[in-house]
Amino acid sequence: MKKISTLALLVIMASACTNDSATTSGTVALKASAVSTTGKTSLTARSTATSTVVITDFKINIGNIKFEVDDQDEMHNTDPSHEDVKLNGPFLLDLLNPNTTLSQAIASVNIPNAKYEEIKFNFVPSILPGEMSGKSYMIVGTINGIPFKVWSTKNVELKMDFSDPTKDFTVNSNDLSLNIKFQLDAFMAKLTYLANQGLLIDTDQDGVIEISTESDDNHQDIGELIKKLLENETHLDDKD
């Protein structure tokens, strides 16, 4: 009888441990995509209606990614480790590559159960050789048929939450898929407006309108403006 009782106790303890470990976390698959206001990541999202501005390339280099617990969640105070859930980068993404899927997979990570208020990450200068070397992001296309290139060599900090304030990001022993969406329309609208004002000029006459946070073509103020747009026009979504 004692053997049966001992065995039953061991089974109960093992079951409790298994259930506890299975219900304390969930897996989040994080993706990124460049979209239009219609939510489509297609060729129609890459040009304005008048074809004044066409975007053909959009590359970003993401550094470490941090998931932050909502300060109203009980885990915010009871377990400080929840504040340090990170994905280690860098992640170099080509969001308009026609040879890849429209939503680019970044990574998957197992994180503790909690309500998360936002995701933080930086665009950081790439150290890989090639056109992205030293750049944290790059947008390429044409303005009235003239090639343009927008980029920055600076770190750009983004804080991601849902554009819909009624939504939250909660892990409750479940698997989630989150998509970081970059709204192309805002960039195209701003570049179209600036072009129509005659403010986008190939100052050094090298055949490319260069817009950066540096002094290229004397467009550094516009480069800072585009960087701000990138920070403000990026949101989380739970759909592709």
Short mmCIF file of C-alpha atoms in Angstrom, two decimals, residues 48 52-53 143 186-200 225:
data_model
loop_
_atom_site.label_atom_id
_atom_site.label_comp_id
_atom_site.label_asym_id
_atom_site.label_seq_id
_atom_site.Cartn_x
_atom_site.Cartn_y
_atom_site.Cartn_z
CA THR A 48 1.64 57.00 -55.66
CA THR A 52 5.39 60.82 -58.95
CA VAL A 53 7.13 58.69 -56.35
CA ILE A 143 10.91 60.80 -58.03
CA ALA A 186 3.30 58.30 -45.36
CA PHE A 187 6.75 58.28 -46.98
CA MET A 188 5.36 58.55 -50.50
CA ALA A 189 2.96 61.35 -49.57
CA LYS A 190 5.73 63.37 -47.93
CA LEU A 191 8.19 62.84 -50.78
CA THR A 192 5.50 63.71 -53.35
CA TYR A 193 4.71 66.94 -51.49
CA LEU A 194 8.39 67.91 -51.23
CA ALA A 195 8.96 67.10 -54.91
CA ASN A 196 5.99 69.23 -55.93
CA GLN A 197 7.46 72.09 -53.89
CA GLY A 198 10.73 71.78 -55.81
CA LEU A 199 12.62 70.90 -52.63
CA LEU A 200 14.15 67.60 -53.76
CA LEU A 225 11.99 64.43 -41.24
#
